Amino acid sequence: MHIRVTRSGGFAGLTLHAELETSGRPDAAELERLATDAVTAAEPESSPVVPDGFEYEITVDDHTAHCADPHLTDAQRQLFERLLHEGA
Amino acid sequence: MKYLAHVCSIVPPHIVDALADSDDPEVREVGLRTRELDDQQRQQRLRAVPIEAPAVPPFVTDQPDRTVFDAGQSTDLPGNRTRGEQDTPTTDQAVNEAFDGLGSTFTFYYDVFQRRSIDGAGLPLDATVHYGQNFNNALWNGRQMVFGDGNRKTLQNFTASLDVIAHELTHGVTMYSGGLDYQGQSGALNESISDVFGSLAKQYTLRQTAEDADWLIGDGVLVSGINGVALRSMKAPGTAYDDPLMGKDPQPAVMADYVNTLRDSGGVHINSGIPNHAFYLVAMALGGYAWEKAGRIWYQTLTSGTLPSDADFPTFAQATTATAHTLYGPGTEEDAVRKAWGQVGVNGNG
Ligand SMILES: [Zn+2]
């Protein structure tokens, strides 16, 4: 599974990208579960965000979806923290 | 499937997703709004947990009613109540900085615009510090301010900068003034107004004239070693930082450089550079304390009740020009506002 996350917005307006291929990774099963849950709970179009909240674009293989602060599910939060190495 | 819109409050999440997925924009909007409401209701339930009752009668509304909470690196809001109006300073610097910053912002709005708190009616000011782990952000969630500790590689100390705290509180002021849709040009105006009053709160506290002010936003949050002076510059948008870890400040100063993007709600933190620079030009043209005339014109425009929530740059340019005329008559002030918008390439037809 190919997972890509882009975070934009926030007070600073800095954009962050991260992507990875799960095959061959020891944590592949967990990442694939998080990514599947995260993208299923996300919106096809950009979600409304609170002022200075973070906005996220998740792509799992060829399916892209969106979510934003403060509407993140636990799976989305965990996925973003794993990929971006920052609190979500 | 439009009939589903009428029962949206009990629609299960997967149906909401289907609504939000619809090709019909009206149905899609209902789906998206339902998710929003669900979350608000969940937050209200969380918020309804009673906190300690005040030991003394409520404060009169010309004084702030501040409460700072500590999330202890969790993402639970509001967190543990740590300091209220009756309490002495704590040993936690972030708590004290947030408390003081809320007070300075309250004083600015009250002294300069006779506004009592965010809603003009003494609304309590709640802030949570130490939110999340390495949370590189500060935000207004519609009911309170939330401050992370930063990732400490690029950003840190969000509570140390008064302009950051006043920026977040001003999102509340904008919301209570009728709001500016957080998307595209109206969203960039929403961002710009938070930067304008964030900077003015700092200038007022330091008693700086327009000439003496640094016109920087977030000058205290960059980690030392980052090549930059702040997150944004109203004086020279696009010049605040240029660093391998952060990239280059993407803000335009003029319409010719307007950035079209789907990200960041359509570039709200990017294109805010244009109205930010227009305000700076008005303040410099009028000279002296920027909150006295330029700030008054912007504040009056924001709170007039006539600014549409989907206002674009030309609409706001026209509205500020008209406000300058109303407040000061024809002449210097109105001319300065019209000229500034012209300089950033926004034609208000005013
Ligand atoms: Zn903002």
Short mmCIF file of C-alpha atoms in Angstrom, two decimals, chain B residues 40 65 79 86 91 103 154 184 214 223 249 259 304 306 310 314 335 338 343:
data_model
loop_
_atom_site.label_atom_id
_atom_site.label_comp_id
_atom_site.label_asym_id
_atom_site.label_seq_id
_atom_site.Cartn_x
_atom_site.Cartn_y
_atom_site.Cartn_z
CA GLN B 40 -19.82 20.86 17.94
CA ASP B 65 -12.32 36.64 33.04
CA GLY B 79 -7.55 20.01 30.14
CA GLN B 86 -8.05 34.80 41.63
CA THR B 91 5.61 27.86 38.05
CA GLY B 103 -5.00 40.19 29.67
CA THR B 154 11.20 25.07 13.56
CA GLY B 184 -10.32 32.00 -0.48
CA ASP B 214 8.32 45.90 13.47
CA VAL B 223 13.59 28.36 16.93
CA ASP B 249 7.88 32.83 3.12
CA VAL B 259 -1.43 32.54 -5.11
CA SER B 304 -20.36 47.40 11.30
CA THR B 306 -22.76 45.25 7.02
CA ASP B 310 -18.12 36.15 1.80
CA PRO B 314 -12.44 44.58 -3.55
CA ASP B 335 -7.42 59.13 0.38
CA ARG B 338 -8.01 54.29 -1.34
CA GLN B 343 -0.87 50.17 -4.36
#
